[in-house]
PDB file of C-alpha atoms (C1' of nucleotides) in Angstrom:
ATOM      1  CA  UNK A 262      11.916  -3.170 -13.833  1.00 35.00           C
ATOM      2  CA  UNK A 263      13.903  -3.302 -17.033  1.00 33.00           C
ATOM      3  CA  UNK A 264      12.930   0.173 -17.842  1.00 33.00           C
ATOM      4  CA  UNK A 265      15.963   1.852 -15.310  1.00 32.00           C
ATOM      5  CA  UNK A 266      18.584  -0.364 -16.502  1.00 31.00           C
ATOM      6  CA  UNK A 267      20.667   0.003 -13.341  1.00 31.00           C
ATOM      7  CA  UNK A 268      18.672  -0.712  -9.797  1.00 32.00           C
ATOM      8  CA  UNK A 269      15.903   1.729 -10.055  1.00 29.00           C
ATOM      9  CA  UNK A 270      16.483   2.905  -6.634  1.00 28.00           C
ATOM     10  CA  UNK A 271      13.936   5.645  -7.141  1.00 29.00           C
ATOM     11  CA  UNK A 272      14.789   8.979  -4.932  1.00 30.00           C
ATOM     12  CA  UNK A 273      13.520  11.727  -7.447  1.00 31.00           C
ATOM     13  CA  UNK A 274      11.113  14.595  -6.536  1.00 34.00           C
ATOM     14  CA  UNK A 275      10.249  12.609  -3.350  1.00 35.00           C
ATOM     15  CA  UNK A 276      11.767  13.553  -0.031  1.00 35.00           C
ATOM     16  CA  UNK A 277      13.197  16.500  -0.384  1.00 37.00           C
ATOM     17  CA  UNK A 278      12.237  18.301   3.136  1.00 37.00           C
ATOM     18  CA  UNK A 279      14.737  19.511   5.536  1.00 36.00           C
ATOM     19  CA  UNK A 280      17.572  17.212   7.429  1.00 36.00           C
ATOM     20  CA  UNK A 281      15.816  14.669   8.932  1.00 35.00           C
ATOM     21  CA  UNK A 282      14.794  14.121  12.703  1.00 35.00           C
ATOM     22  CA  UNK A 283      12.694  16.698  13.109  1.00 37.00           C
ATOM     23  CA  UNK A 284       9.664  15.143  14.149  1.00 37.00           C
ATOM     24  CA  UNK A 285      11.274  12.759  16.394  1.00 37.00           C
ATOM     25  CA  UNK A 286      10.460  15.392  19.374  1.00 34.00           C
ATOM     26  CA  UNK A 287       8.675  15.042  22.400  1.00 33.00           C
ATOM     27  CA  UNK A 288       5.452  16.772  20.634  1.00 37.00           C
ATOM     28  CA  UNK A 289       5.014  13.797  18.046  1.00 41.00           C
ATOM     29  CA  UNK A 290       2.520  11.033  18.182  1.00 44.00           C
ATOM     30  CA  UNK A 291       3.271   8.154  19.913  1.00 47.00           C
ATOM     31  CA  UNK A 292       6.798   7.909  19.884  1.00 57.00           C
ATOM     32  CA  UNK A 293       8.985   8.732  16.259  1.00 75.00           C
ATOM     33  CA  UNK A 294       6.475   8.652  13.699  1.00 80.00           C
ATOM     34  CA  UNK A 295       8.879   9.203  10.939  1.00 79.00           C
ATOM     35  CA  UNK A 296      10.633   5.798  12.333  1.00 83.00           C
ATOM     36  CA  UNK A 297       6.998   4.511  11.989  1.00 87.00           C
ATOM     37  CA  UNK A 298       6.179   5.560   8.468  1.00 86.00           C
ATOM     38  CA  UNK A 299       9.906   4.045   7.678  1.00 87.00           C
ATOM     39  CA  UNK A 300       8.889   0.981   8.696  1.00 90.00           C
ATOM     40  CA  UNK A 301       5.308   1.033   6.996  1.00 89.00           C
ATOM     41  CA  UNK A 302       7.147   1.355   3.829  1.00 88.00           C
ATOM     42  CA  UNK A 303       8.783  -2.313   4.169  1.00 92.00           C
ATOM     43  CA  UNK A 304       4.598  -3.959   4.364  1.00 93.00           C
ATOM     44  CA  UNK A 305       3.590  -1.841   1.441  1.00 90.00           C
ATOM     45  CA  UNK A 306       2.374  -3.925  -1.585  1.00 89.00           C
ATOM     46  CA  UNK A 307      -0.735  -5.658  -1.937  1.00 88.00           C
ATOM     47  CA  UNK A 308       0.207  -9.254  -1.298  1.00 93.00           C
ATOM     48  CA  UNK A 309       3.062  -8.803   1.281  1.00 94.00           C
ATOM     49  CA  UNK A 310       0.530  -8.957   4.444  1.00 93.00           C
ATOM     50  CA  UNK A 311      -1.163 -11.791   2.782  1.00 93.00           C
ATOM     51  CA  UNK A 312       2.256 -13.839   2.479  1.00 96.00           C
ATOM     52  CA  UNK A 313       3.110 -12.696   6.168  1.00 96.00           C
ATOM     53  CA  UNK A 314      -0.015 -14.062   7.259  1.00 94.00           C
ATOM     54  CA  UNK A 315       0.493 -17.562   5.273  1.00 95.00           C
ATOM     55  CA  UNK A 316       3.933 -17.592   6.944  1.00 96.00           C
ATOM     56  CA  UNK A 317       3.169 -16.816  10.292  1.00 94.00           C
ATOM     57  CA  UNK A 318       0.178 -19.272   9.802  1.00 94.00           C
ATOM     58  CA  UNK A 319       2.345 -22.137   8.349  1.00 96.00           C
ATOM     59  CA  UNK A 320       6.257 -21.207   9.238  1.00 97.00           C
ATOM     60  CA  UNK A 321       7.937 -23.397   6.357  1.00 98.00           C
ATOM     61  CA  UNK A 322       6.357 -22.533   2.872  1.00 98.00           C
ATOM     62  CA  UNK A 323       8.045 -23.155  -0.806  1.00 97.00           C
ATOM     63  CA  UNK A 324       6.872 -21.042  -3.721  1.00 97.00           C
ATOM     64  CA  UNK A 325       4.964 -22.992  -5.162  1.00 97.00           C
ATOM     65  CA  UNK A 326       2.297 -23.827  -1.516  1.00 97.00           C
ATOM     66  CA  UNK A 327       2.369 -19.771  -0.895  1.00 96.00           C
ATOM     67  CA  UNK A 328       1.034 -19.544  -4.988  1.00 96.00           C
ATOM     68  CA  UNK A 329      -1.678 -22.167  -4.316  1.00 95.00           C
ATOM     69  CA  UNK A 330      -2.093 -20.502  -0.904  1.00 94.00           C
ATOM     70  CA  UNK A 331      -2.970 -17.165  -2.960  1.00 93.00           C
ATOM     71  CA  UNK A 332      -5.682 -17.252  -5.492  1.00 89.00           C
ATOM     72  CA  UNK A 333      -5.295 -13.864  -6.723  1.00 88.00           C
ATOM     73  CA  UNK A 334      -1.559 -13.790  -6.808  1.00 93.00           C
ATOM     74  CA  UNK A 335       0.869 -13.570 -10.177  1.00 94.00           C
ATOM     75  CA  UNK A 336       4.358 -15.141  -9.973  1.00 95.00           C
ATOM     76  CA  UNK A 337       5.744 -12.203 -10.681  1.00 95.00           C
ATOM     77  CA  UNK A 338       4.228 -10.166  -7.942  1.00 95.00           C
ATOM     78  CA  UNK A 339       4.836 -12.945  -5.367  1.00 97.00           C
ATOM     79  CA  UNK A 340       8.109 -13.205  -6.451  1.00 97.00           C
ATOM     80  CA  UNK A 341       8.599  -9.959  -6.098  1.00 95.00           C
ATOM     81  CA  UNK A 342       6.829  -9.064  -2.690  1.00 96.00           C
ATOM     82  CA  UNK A 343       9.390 -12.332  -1.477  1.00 97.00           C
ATOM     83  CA  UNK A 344      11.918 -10.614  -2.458  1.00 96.00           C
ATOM     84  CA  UNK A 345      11.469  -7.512  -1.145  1.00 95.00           C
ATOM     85  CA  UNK A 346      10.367  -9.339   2.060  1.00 96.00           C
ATOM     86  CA  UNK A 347      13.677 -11.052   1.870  1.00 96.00           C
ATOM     87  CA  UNK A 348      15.595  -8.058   1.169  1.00 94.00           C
ATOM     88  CA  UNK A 349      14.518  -5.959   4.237  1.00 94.00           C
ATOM     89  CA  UNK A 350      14.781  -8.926   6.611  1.00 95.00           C
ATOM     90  CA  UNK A 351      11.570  -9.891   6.829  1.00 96.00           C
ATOM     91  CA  UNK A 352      11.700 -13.472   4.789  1.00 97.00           C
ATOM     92  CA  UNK A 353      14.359 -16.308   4.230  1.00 97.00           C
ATOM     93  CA  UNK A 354      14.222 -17.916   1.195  1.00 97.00           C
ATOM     94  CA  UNK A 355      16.189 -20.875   1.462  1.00 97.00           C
ATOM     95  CA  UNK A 356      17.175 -23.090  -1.996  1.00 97.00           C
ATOM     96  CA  UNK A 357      17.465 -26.938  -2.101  1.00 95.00           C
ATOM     97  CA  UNK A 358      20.067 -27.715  -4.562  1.00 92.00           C
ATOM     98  CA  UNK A 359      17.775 -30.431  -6.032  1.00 91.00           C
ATOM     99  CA  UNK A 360      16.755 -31.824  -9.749  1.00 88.00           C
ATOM    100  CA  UNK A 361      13.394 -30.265  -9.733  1.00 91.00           C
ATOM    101  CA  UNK A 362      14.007 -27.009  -7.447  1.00 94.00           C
ATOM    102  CA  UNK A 363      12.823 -26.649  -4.235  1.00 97.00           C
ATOM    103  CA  UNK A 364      12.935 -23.000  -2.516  1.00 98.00           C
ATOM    104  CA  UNK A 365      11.211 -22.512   0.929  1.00 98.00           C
ATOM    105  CA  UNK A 366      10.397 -19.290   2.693  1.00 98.00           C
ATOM    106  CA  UNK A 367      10.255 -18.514   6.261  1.00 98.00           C
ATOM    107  CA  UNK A 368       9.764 -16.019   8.434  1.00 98.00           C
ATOM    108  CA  UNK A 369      12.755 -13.877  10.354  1.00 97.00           C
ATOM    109  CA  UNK A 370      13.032 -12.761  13.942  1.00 96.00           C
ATOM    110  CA  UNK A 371      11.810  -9.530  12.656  1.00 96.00           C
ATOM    111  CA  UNK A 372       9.295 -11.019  10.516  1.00 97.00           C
ATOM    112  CA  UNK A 373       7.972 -12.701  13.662  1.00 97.00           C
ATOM    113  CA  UNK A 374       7.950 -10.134  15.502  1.00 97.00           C
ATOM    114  CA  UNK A 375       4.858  -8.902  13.144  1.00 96.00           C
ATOM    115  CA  UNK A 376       2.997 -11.667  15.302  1.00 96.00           C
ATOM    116  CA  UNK A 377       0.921  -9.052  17.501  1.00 96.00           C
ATOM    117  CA  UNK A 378       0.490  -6.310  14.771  1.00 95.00           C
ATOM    118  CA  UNK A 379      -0.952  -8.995  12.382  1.00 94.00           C
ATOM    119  CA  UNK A 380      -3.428 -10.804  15.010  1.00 94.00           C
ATOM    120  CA  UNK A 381      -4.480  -6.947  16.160  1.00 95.00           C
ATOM    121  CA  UNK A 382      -4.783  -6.688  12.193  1.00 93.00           C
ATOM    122  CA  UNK A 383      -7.087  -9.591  12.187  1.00 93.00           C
ATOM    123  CA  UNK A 384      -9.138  -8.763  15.133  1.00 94.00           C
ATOM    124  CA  UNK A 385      -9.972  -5.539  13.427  1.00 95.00           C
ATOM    125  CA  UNK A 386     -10.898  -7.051  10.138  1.00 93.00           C
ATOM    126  CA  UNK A 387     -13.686  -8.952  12.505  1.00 93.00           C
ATOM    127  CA  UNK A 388     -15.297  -5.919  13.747  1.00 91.00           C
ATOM    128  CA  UNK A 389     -16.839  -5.208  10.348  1.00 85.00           C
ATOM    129  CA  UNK A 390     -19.318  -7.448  10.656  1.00 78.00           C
ATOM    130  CA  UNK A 391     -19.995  -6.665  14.710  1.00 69.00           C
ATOM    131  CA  UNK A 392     -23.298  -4.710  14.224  1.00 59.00           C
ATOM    132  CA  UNK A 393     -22.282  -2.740  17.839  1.00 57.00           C
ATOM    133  CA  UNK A 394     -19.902  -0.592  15.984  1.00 55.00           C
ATOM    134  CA  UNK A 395     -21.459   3.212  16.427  1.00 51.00           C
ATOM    135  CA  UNK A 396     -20.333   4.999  13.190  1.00 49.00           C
ATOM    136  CA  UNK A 397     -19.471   8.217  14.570  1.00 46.00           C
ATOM    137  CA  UNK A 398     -17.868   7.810  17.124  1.00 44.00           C
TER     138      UNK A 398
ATOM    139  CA  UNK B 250      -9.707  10.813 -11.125  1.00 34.00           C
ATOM    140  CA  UNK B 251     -11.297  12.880 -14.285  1.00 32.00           C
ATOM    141  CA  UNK B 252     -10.353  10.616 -16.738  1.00 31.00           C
ATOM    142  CA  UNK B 253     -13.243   8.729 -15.989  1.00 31.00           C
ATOM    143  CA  UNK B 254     -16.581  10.617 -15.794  1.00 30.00           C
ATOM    144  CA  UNK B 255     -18.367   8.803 -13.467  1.00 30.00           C
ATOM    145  CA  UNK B 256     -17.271   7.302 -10.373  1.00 32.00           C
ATOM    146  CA  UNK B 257     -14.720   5.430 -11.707  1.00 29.00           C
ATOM    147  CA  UNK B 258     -15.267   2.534  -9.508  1.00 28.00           C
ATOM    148  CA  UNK B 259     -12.833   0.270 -10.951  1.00 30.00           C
ATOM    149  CA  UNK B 260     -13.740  -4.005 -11.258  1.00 30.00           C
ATOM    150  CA  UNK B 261     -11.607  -5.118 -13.938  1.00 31.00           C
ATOM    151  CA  UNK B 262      -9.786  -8.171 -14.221  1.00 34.00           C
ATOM    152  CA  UNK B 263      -8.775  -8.070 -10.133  1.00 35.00           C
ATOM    153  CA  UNK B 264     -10.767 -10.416  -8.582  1.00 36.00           C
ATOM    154  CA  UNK B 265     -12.269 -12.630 -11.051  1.00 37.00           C
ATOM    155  CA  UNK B 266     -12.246 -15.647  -9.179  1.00 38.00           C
ATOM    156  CA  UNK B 267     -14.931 -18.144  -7.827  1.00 36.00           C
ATOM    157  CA  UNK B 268     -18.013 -17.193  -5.898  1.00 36.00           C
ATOM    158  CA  UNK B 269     -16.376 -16.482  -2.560  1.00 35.00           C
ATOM    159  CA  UNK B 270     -16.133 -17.805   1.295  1.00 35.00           C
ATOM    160  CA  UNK B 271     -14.311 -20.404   0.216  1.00 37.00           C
ATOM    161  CA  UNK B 272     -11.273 -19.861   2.319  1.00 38.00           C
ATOM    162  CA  UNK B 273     -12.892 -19.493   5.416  1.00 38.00           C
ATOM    163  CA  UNK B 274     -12.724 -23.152   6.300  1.00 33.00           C
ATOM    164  CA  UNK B 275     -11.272 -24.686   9.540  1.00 32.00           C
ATOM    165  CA  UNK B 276      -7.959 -25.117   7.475  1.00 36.00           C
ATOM    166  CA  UNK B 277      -7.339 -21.355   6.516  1.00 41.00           C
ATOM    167  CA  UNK B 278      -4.750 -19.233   9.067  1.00 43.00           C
ATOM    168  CA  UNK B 279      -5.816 -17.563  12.045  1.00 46.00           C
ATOM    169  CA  UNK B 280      -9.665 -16.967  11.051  1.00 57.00           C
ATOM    170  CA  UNK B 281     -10.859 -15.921   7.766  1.00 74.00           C
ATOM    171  CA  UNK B 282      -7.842 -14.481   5.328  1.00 80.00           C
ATOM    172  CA  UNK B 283     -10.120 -12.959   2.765  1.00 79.00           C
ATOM    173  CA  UNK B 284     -11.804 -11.267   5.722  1.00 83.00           C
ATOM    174  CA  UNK B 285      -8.493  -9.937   6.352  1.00 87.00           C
ATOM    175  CA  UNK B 286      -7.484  -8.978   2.713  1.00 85.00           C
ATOM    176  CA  UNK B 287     -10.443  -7.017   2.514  1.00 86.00           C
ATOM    177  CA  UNK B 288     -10.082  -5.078   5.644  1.00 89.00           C
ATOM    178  CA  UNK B 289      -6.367  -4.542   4.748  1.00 89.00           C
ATOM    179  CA  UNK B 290      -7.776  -2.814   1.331  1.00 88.00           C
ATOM    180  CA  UNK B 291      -8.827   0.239   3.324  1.00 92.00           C
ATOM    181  CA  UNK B 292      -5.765   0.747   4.959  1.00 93.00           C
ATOM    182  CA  UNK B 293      -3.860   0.579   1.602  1.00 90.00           C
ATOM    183  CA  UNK B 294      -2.543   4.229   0.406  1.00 89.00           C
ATOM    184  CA  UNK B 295       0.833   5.913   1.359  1.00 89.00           C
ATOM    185  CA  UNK B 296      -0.825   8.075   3.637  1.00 93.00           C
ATOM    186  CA  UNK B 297      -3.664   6.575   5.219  1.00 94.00           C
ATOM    187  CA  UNK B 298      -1.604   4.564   8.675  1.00 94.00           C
ATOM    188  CA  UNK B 299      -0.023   7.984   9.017  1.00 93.00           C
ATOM    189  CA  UNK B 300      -3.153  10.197   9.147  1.00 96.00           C
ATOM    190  CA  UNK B 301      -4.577   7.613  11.548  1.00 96.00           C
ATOM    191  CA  UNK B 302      -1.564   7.749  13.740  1.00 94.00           C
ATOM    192  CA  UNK B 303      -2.142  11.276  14.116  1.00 95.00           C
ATOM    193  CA  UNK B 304      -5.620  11.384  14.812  1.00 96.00           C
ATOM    194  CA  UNK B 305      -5.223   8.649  17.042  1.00 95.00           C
ATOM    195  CA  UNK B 306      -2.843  11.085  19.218  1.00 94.00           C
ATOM    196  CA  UNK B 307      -5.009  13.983  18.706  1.00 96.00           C
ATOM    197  CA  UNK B 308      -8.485  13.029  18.429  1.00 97.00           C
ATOM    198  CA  UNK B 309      -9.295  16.101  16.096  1.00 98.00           C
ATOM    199  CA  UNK B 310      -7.406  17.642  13.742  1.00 98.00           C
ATOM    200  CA  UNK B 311      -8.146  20.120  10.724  1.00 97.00           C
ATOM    201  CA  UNK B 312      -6.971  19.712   7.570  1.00 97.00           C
ATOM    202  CA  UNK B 313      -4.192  22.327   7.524  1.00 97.00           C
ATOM    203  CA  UNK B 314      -3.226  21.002  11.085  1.00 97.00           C
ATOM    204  CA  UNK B 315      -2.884  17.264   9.572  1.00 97.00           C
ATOM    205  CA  UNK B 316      -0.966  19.100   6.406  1.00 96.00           C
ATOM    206  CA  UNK B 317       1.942  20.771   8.800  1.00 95.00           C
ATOM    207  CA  UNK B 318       1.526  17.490  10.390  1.00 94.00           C
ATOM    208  CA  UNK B 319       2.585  15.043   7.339  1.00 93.00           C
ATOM    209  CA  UNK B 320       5.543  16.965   6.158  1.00 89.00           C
ATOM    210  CA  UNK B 321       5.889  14.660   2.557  1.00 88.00           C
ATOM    211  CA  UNK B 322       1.980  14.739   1.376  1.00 93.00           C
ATOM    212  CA  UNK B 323       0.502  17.007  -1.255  1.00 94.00           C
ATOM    213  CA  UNK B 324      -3.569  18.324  -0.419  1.00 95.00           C
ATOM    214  CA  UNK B 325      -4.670  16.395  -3.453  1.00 95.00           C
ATOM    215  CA  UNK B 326      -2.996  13.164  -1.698  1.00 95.00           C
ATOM    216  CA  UNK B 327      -4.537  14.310   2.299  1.00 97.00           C
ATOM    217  CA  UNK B 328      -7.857  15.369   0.942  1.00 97.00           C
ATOM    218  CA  UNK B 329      -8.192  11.739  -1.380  1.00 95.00           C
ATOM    219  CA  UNK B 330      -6.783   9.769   1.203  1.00 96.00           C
ATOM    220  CA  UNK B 331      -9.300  11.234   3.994  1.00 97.00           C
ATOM    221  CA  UNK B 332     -12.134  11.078   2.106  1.00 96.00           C
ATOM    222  CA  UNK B 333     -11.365   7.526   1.191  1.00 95.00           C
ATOM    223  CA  UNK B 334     -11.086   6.919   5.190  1.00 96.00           C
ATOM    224  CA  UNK B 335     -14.334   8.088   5.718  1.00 97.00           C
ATOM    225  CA  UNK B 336     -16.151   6.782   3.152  1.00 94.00           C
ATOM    226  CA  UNK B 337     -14.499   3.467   4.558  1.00 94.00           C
ATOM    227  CA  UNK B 338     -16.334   4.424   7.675  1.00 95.00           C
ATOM    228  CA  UNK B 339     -12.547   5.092   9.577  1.00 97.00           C
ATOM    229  CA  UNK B 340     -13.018   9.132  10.359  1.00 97.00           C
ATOM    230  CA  UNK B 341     -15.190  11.429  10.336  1.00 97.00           C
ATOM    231  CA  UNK B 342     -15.417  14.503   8.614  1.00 98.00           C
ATOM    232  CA  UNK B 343     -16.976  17.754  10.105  1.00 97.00           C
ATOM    233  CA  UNK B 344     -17.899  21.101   8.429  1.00 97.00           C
ATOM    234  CA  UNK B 345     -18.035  24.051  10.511  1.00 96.00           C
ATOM    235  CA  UNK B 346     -20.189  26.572   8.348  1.00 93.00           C
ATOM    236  CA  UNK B 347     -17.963  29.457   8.929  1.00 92.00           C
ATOM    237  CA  UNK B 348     -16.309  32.335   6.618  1.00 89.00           C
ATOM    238  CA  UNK B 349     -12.892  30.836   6.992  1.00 92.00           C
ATOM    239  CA  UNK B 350     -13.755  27.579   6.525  1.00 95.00           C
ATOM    240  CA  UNK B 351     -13.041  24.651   8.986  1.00 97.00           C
ATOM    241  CA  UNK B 352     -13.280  21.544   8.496  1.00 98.00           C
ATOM    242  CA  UNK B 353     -12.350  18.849  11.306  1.00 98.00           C
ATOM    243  CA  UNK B 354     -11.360  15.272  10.938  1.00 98.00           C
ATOM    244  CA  UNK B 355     -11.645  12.655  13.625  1.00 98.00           C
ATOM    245  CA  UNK B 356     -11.684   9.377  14.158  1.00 98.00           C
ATOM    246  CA  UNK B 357     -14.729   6.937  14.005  1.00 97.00           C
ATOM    247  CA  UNK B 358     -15.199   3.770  16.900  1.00 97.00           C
ATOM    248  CA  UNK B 359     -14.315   1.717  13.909  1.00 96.00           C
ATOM    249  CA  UNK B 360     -10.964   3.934  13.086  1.00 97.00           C
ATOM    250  CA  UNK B 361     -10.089   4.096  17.195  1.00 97.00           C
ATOM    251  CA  UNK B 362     -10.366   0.173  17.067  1.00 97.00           C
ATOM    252  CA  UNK B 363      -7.410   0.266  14.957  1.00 96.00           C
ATOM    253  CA  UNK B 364      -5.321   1.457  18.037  1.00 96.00           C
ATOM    254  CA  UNK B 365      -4.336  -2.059  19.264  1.00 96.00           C
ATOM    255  CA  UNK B 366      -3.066  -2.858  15.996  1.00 95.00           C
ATOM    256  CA  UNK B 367      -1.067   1.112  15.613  1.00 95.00           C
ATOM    257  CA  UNK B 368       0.255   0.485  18.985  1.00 94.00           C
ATOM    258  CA  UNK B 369       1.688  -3.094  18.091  1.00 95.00           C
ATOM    259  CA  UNK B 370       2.891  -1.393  14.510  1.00 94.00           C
ATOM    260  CA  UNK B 371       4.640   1.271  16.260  1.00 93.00           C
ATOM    261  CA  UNK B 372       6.398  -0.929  18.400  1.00 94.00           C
ATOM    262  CA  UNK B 373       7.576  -3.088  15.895  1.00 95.00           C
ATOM    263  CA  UNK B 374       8.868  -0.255  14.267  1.00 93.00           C
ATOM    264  CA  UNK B 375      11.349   0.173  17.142  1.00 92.00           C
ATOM    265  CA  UNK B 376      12.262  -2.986  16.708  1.00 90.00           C
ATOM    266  CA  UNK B 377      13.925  -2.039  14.096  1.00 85.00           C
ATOM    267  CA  UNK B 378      16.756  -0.672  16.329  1.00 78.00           C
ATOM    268  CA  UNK B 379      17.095  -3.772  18.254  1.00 70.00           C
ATOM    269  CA  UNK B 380      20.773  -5.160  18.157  1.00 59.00           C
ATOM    270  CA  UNK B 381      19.030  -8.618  19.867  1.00 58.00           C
ATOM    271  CA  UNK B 382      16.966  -9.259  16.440  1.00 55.00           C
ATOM    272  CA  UNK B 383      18.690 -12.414  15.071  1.00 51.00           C
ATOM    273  CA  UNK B 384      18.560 -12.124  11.298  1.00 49.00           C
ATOM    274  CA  UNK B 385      17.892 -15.554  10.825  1.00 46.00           C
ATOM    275  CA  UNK B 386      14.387 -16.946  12.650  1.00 45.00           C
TER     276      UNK B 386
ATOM    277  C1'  DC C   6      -8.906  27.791   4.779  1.00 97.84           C
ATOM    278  C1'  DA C   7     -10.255  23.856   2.443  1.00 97.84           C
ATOM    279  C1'  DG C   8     -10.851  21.993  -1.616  1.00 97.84           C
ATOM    280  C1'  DC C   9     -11.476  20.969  -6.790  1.00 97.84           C
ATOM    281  C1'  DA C  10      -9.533  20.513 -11.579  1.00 97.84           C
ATOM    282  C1'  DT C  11      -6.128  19.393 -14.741  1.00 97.84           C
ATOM    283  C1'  DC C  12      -1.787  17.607 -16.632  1.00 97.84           C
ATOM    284  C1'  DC C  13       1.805  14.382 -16.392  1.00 97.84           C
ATOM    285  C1'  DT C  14       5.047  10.682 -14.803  1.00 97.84           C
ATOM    286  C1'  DA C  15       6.414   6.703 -12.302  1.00 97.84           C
ATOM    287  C1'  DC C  16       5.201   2.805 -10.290  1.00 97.84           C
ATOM    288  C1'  DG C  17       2.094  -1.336  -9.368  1.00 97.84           C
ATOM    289  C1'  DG C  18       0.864  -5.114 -11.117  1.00 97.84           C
ATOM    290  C1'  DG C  19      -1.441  -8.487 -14.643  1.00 97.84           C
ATOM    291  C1'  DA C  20      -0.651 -11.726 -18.930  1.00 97.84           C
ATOM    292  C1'  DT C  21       2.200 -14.307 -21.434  1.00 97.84           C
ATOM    293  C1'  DA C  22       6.259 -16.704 -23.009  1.00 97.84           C
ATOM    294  C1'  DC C  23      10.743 -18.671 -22.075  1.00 97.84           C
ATOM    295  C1'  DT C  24      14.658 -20.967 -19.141  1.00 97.84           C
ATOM    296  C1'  DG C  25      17.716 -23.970 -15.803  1.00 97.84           C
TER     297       DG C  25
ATOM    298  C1'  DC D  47       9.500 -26.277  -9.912  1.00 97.84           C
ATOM    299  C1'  DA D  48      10.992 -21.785  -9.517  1.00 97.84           C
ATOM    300  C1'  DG D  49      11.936 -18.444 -11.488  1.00 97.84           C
ATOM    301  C1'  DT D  50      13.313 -14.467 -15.477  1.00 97.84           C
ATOM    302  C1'  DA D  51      11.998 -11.381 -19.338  1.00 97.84           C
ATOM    303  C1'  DT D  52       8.970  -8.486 -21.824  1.00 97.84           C
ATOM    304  C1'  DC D  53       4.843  -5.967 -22.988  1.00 97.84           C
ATOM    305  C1'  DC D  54       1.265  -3.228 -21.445  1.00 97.84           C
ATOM    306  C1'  DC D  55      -2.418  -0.940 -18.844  1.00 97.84           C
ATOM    307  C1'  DG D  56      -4.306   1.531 -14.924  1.00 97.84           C
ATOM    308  C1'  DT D  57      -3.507   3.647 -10.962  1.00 97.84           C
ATOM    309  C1'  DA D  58      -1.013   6.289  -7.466  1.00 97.84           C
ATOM    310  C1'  DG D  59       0.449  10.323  -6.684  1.00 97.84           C
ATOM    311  C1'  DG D  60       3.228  14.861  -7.439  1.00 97.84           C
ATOM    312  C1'  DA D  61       2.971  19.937  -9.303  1.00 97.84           C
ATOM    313  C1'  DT D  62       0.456  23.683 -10.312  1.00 97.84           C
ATOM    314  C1'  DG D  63      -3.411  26.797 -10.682  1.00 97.84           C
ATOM    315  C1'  DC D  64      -8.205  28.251  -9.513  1.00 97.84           C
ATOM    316  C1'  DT D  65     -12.497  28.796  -6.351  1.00 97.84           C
ATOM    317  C1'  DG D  66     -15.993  29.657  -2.465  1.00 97.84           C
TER     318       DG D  66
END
DNA sequence: CAGCATCCTACGGGATACTG
DNA sequence: CAGTATCCCGTAGGATGCTG
């Protein structure tokens, strides 16, 4: 993002509503949905589920395993989904100091923690092809 | 999307690679990940986890209900993303022929299989607040 | 009320080339 | 090997205005 020269934070026209914790009352779904939809923010991309799912599926992982790992994957975006991962406690990235470099990535408590969501995830994915699905339901 | 006349499906250079179940040996994580990646394609859009949320609290909803609902999103953003959902067979869409229009949105057995894996997001949302979440797995 | 149309910008993300 | 840098396109998505 060498177009915003300094970190490209990015807070423009976006959330500009009231205070904040608002909908965190008794009438909203579930429990705090904004809390929810904060959280959601942290798996957007298209290839961070995919890593979490190679990491949860293999818990030590160095770049260069999760690239082979992910056909449709660019360094760049990998690199980059790591380190957001990394950056919002999701991922350790962990450097050997060696001649040729060797970084691994694992998974956090929190990043662990994903362990239920992601199998639920996967269970889901399976029921496309289950023919006992009504469509309206 | 009127830049495009026609449907604008969009195929370019994205998935280009081999012929396909190829990763859906014994050796791949959990089950099948490009079952997975697929699935996780219709959940992709700011706005689509948090319209299921709420219509997995409130079973129906109408659009201007789900509007007041989702403080942050613009119509053109609720209408896309809900048509999107049902097309992906997720919710269903109801017009009730009236002079004030109404139109209803609820959830498909497909979209209300997704509440294993909402439940376990939510929660892991909370997590969040957890002082017991070593940073370091 | 529910939605479509249009314009416009920022971001997502791919391709390629270069570095320690 | 594991990145960083740069260029570039397409898409996501906001703002506004109009319609049945």
């Amino acid at each position: 993002m060498p177009r915003t020269p300094e970190k490209a934070g990015y807070s423009p026209k976006r959330k500009p509503p009231p205070s904040a914790a608002e909908e965190t009352g008794p009438g909203s779904p579930g429990c705090s949905l904004p809390q929810v939809e904060e959280a959601l923010r942290l798996l957007e991309g298209r290839w961070k589920l995919v890593i979490l799912f190679h990491l949860l599926h293999t818990p030590v992982l160095r770049f260069s395993e999760l690239e082979r790992g992910i056909p449709g994957v660019s360094q760049k975006m990998l690199i980059q989904q790591l380190r957001e991962l990394e950056r919002d406690g999701l991922v350790v990235r962990t450097v050997h100091p060696q001649v040729p470099p060797k970084v691994e990535y694992s998974l956090t408590g929190f990043g662990q923690a994903l362990l239920p969501t992601l199998r639920a995830l996967r269970d889901w994915a399976a029921l496309r092809k289950a023919p006992a699905l009504a469509e309206r339901g």
